[in-house]
mmCIF file with all atom_site columns, C-alpha atoms in Angstrom:
data_model
loop_
_atom_site.group_PDB
_atom_site.id
_atom_site.type_symbol
_atom_site.label_atom_id
_atom_site.label_alt_id
_atom_site.label_comp_id
_atom_site.label_asym_id
_atom_site.label_entity_id
_atom_site.label_seq_id
_atom_site.pdbx_PDB_ins_code
_atom_site.Cartn_x
_atom_site.Cartn_y
_atom_site.Cartn_z
_atom_site.occupancy
_atom_site.B_iso_or_equiv
_atom_site.pdbx_formal_charge
_atom_site.auth_seq_id
_atom_site.auth_comp_id
_atom_site.auth_asym_id
_atom_site.auth_atom_id
_atom_site.pdbx_PDB_model_num
ATOM 1  C CA . MET A 1 1  ? -7.081 -11.223 -15.275 1.00 38.00 ? 1  MET A CA 1
ATOM 2  C CA . GLU A 1 2  ? -6.140 -13.658 -17.968 1.00 43.00 ? 2  GLU A CA 1
ATOM 3  C CA . GLY A 1 3  ? -3.809 -12.321 -20.618 1.00 44.00 ? 3  GLY A CA 1
ATOM 4  C CA . SER A 1 4  ? -2.865 -9.230  -18.647 1.00 53.00 ? 4  SER A CA 1
ATOM 5  C CA . THR A 1 5  ? 0.753  -8.221  -18.155 1.00 66.00 ? 5  THR A CA 1
ATOM 6  C CA . PHE A 1 6  ? 2.540  -6.426  -15.377 1.00 67.00 ? 6  PHE A CA 1
ATOM 7  C CA . ASN A 1 7  ? 4.291  -3.387  -16.835 1.00 79.00 ? 7  ASN A CA 1
ATOM 8  C CA . LYS A 1 8  ? 6.466  -0.546  -15.558 1.00 81.00 ? 8  LYS A CA 1
ATOM 9  C CA . GLY A 1 9  ? 3.422  1.687   -15.094 1.00 88.00 ? 9  GLY A CA 1
ATOM 10 C CA . ASP A 1 10 ? 1.785  -0.911  -12.841 1.00 88.00 ? 10 ASP A CA 1
ATOM 11 C CA . PHE A 1 11 ? 5.023  -1.315  -10.901 1.00 89.00 ? 11 PHE A CA 1
ATOM 12 C CA . ASP A 1 12 ? 5.437  2.446   -10.429 1.00 93.00 ? 12 ASP A CA 1
ATOM 13 C CA . HIS A 1 13 ? 1.803  2.760   -9.363  1.00 94.00 ? 13 HIS A CA 1
ATOM 14 C CA . LEU A 1 14 ? 2.244  0.105   -6.654  1.00 94.00 ? 14 LEU A CA 1
ATOM 15 C CA . ILE A 1 15 ? 5.399  1.830   -5.398  1.00 96.00 ? 15 ILE A CA 1
ATOM 16 C CA . ARG A 1 16 ? 3.507  5.158   -5.218  1.00 95.00 ? 16 ARG A CA 1
ATOM 17 C CA . LEU A 1 17 ? 0.678  3.497   -3.290  1.00 95.00 ? 17 LEU A CA 1
ATOM 18 C CA . LYS A 1 18 ? 3.108  1.945   -0.813  1.00 95.00 ? 18 LYS A CA 1
ATOM 19 C CA . ALA A 1 19 ? 4.950  5.256   -0.303  1.00 95.00 ? 19 ALA A CA 1
ATOM 20 C CA . ARG A 1 20 ? 1.623  7.020   0.265   1.00 94.00 ? 20 ARG A CA 1
ATOM 21 C CA . GLN A 1 21 ? 0.555  4.344   2.758   1.00 94.00 ? 21 GLN A CA 1
ATOM 22 C CA . LEU A 1 22 ? 3.804  4.664   4.733   1.00 93.00 ? 22 LEU A CA 1
ATOM 23 C CA . ARG A 1 23 ? 3.499  8.454   4.784   1.00 92.00 ? 23 ARG A CA 1
ATOM 24 C CA . LYS A 1 24 ? -0.066 8.163   6.117   1.00 92.00 ? 24 LYS A CA 1
ATOM 25 C CA . GLU A 1 25 ? 1.344  5.952   8.891   1.00 89.00 ? 25 GLU A CA 1
ATOM 26 C CA . SER A 1 26 ? 3.468  8.937   10.037  1.00 85.00 ? 26 SER A CA 1
ATOM 27 C CA . HIS A 1 27 ? 6.625  7.962   8.128   1.00 84.00 ? 27 HIS A CA 1
ATOM 28 C CA . LYS A 1 28 ? 6.630  11.192  6.144   1.00 85.00 ? 28 LYS A CA 1
ATOM 29 C CA . GLY A 1 29 ? 10.227 11.023  4.897   1.00 87.00 ? 29 GLY A CA 1
ATOM 30 C CA . ILE A 1 30 ? 9.836  7.786   2.936   1.00 90.00 ? 30 ILE A CA 1
ATOM 31 C CA . THR A 1 31 ? 10.244 8.199   -0.823  1.00 93.00 ? 31 THR A CA 1
ATOM 32 C CA . GLU A 1 32 ? 9.443  6.014   -3.773  1.00 95.00 ? 32 GLU A CA 1
ATOM 33 C CA . LYS A 1 33 ? 13.148 5.947   -4.616  1.00 94.00 ? 33 LYS A CA 1
ATOM 34 C CA . GLN A 1 34 ? 14.007 4.544   -1.185  1.00 93.00 ? 34 GLN A CA 1
ATOM 35 C CA . ILE A 1 35 ? 11.402 1.820   -1.564  1.00 95.00 ? 35 ILE A CA 1
ATOM 36 C CA . LYS A 1 36 ? 12.773 0.840   -4.978  1.00 94.00 ? 36 LYS A CA 1
ATOM 37 C CA . GLU A 1 37 ? 16.356 0.826   -3.670  1.00 93.00 ? 37 GLU A CA 1
ATOM 38 C CA . TYR A 1 38 ? 15.354 -1.476  -0.820  1.00 94.00 ? 38 TYR A CA 1
ATOM 39 C CA . LEU A 1 39 ? 13.468 -3.884  -3.071  1.00 95.00 ? 39 LEU A CA 1
ATOM 40 C CA . PHE A 1 40 ? 16.162 -4.104  -5.751  1.00 92.00 ? 40 PHE A CA 1
ATOM 41 C CA . THR A 1 41 ? 19.047 -4.251  -3.266  1.00 91.00 ? 41 THR A CA 1
ATOM 42 C CA . VAL A 1 42 ? 17.631 -6.504  -0.567  1.00 90.00 ? 42 VAL A CA 1
ATOM 43 C CA . LYS A 1 43 ? 14.580 -8.418  -1.752  1.00 90.00 ? 43 LYS A CA 1
ATOM 44 C CA . TRP A 1 44 ? 15.017 -9.081  -5.434  1.00 91.00 ? 44 TRP A CA 1
ATOM 45 C CA . ASN A 1 45 ? 18.050 -10.838 -6.844  1.00 83.00 ? 45 ASN A CA 1
ATOM 46 C CA . ASP A 1 46 ? 16.488 -11.931 -10.110 1.00 82.00 ? 46 ASP A CA 1
ATOM 47 C CA . LEU A 1 47 ? 13.308 -10.025 -10.805 1.00 79.00 ? 47 LEU A CA 1
ATOM 48 C CA . ASP A 1 48 ? 12.846 -11.626 -14.247 1.00 80.00 ? 48 ASP A CA 1
ATOM 49 C CA . LYS A 1 49 ? 12.237 -15.037 -12.675 1.00 84.00 ? 49 LYS A CA 1
ATOM 50 C CA . MET A 1 50 ? 9.755  -13.818 -10.068 1.00 85.00 ? 50 MET A CA 1
ATOM 51 C CA . PRO A 1 51 ? 6.035  -14.289 -10.568 1.00 89.00 ? 51 PRO A CA 1
ATOM 52 C CA . MET A 1 52 ? 3.960  -11.132 -10.665 1.00 88.00 ? 52 MET A CA 1
ATOM 53 C CA . CYS A 1 53 ? 2.081  -12.098 -7.494  1.00 90.00 ? 53 CYS A CA 1
ATOM 54 C CA . ALA A 1 54 ? 5.386  -12.326 -5.554  1.00 91.00 ? 54 ALA A CA 1
ATOM 55 C CA . ILE A 1 55 ? 6.396  -8.848  -6.741  1.00 91.00 ? 55 ILE A CA 1
ATOM 56 C CA . VAL A 1 56 ? 3.040  -7.400  -5.685  1.00 92.00 ? 56 VAL A CA 1
ATOM 57 C CA . ASP A 1 57 ? 3.232  -9.193  -2.314  1.00 94.00 ? 57 ASP A CA 1
ATOM 58 C CA . ASP A 1 58 ? 6.738  -7.861  -1.680  1.00 94.00 ? 58 ASP A CA 1
ATOM 59 C CA . ILE A 1 59 ? 5.689  -4.291  -2.413  1.00 94.00 ? 59 ILE A CA 1
ATOM 60 C CA . MET A 1 60 ? 2.422  -4.293  -0.512  1.00 93.00 ? 60 MET A CA 1
ATOM 61 C CA . GLY A 1 61 ? 3.831  -6.329  2.394   1.00 94.00 ? 61 GLY A CA 1
ATOM 62 C CA . LEU A 1 62 ? 6.770  -3.997  2.892   1.00 93.00 ? 62 LEU A CA 1
ATOM 63 C CA . GLY A 1 63 ? 6.832  -2.543  6.392   1.00 91.00 ? 63 GLY A CA 1
ATOM 64 C CA . PHE A 1 64 ? 8.560  0.491   7.795   1.00 90.00 ? 64 PHE A CA 1
ATOM 65 C CA . SER A 1 65 ? 10.803 -1.669  9.974   1.00 90.00 ? 65 SER A CA 1
ATOM 66 C CA . ASP A 1 66 ? 12.209 -3.336  6.842   1.00 89.00 ? 66 ASP A CA 1
ATOM 67 C CA . LEU A 1 67 ? 12.985 0.029   5.283   1.00 91.00 ? 67 LEU A CA 1
ATOM 68 C CA . PHE A 1 68 ? 14.336 1.513   8.511   1.00 89.00 ? 68 PHE A CA 1
ATOM 69 C CA . GLY A 1 69 ? 17.030 -1.146  8.848   1.00 89.00 ? 69 GLY A CA 1
ATOM 70 C CA . PHE A 1 70 ? 18.073 -0.735  5.225   1.00 89.00 ? 70 PHE A CA 1
ATOM 71 C CA . LEU A 1 71 ? 18.104 3.070   5.353   1.00 87.00 ? 71 LEU A CA 1
ATOM 72 C CA . SER A 1 72 ? 20.103 3.055   8.591   1.00 87.00 ? 72 SER A CA 1
ATOM 73 C CA . VAL A 1 73 ? 22.843 1.040   6.916   1.00 85.00 ? 73 VAL A CA 1
ATOM 74 C CA . GLN A 1 74 ? 22.762 3.368   3.897   1.00 85.00 ? 74 GLN A CA 1
ATOM 75 C CA . VAL A 1 75 ? 23.257 6.437   6.107   1.00 79.00 ? 75 VAL A CA 1
ATOM 76 C CA . ILE A 1 76 ? 26.200 4.819   7.870   1.00 81.00 ? 76 ILE A CA 1
ATOM 77 C CA . LYS A 1 77 ? 27.804 3.952   4.539   1.00 80.00 ? 77 LYS A CA 1
ATOM 78 C CA . GLU A 1 78 ? 27.359 7.510   3.271   1.00 76.00 ? 78 GLU A CA 1
ATOM 79 C CA . ALA A 1 79 ? 28.653 9.089   6.496   1.00 74.00 ? 79 ALA A CA 1
ATOM 80 C CA . LYS A 1 80 ? 31.754 6.922   6.345   1.00 74.00 ? 80 LYS A CA 1
ATOM 81 C CA . ASN A 1 81 ? 32.906 8.875   3.288   1.00 75.00 ? 81 ASN A CA 1
ATOM 82 C CA . LEU A 1 82 ? 32.382 12.302  4.837   1.00 70.00 ? 82 LEU A CA 1
ATOM 83 C CA . LYS A 1 83 ? 34.927 14.491  6.591   1.00 73.00 ? 83 LYS A CA 1
ATOM 84 C CA . LEU A 1 84 ? 34.507 16.057  10.015  1.00 67.00 ? 84 LEU A CA 1
ATOM 85 C CA . GLU A 1 85 ? 33.976 19.466  8.424   1.00 70.00 ? 85 GLU A CA 1
ATOM 86 C CA . ASP A 1 86 ? 30.902 18.089  6.643   1.00 63.00 ? 86 ASP A CA 1
ATOM 87 C CA . PHE A 1 87 ? 29.261 17.859  10.078  1.00 61.00 ? 87 PHE A CA 1
ATOM 88 C CA . LYS A 1 88 ? 30.071 21.427  11.161  1.00 66.00 ? 88 LYS A CA 1
ATOM 89 C CA . ASP A 1 89 ? 26.380 22.405  11.183  1.00 64.00 ? 89 ASP A CA 1
ATOM 90 C CA . PHE A 1 90 ? 25.722 19.681  13.769  1.00 63.00 ? 90 PHE A CA 1
ATOM 91 C CA . ILE A 1 91 ? 28.674 20.451  15.997  1.00 64.00 ? 91 ILE A CA 1
ATOM 92 C CA . SER A 1 92 ? 28.062 23.205  18.536  1.00 59.00 ? 92 SER A CA 1
ATOM 93 C CA . LYS A 1 93 ? 30.805 25.687  19.301  1.00 54.00 ? 93 LYS A CA 1
#
């Protein structure tokens, strides 16, 4: 559409649609926040210089395997800062 702009509401709507799609594909734990973190951390270095069509393609083309790799690294980074006692619920006696 000529003259239209891509705003935060449009962006948030696309993220919601992608999260809903992934959940329908049996990836129930995926959140909108995780999708945004992946896109801003991995895919987009300079969002201001990206054309709208590239942003839309990145969101809608995002697959679970892309997110899984990113989230796996995030969990490892978070666990690195924990103490053994933080895992007491997982350790059997």
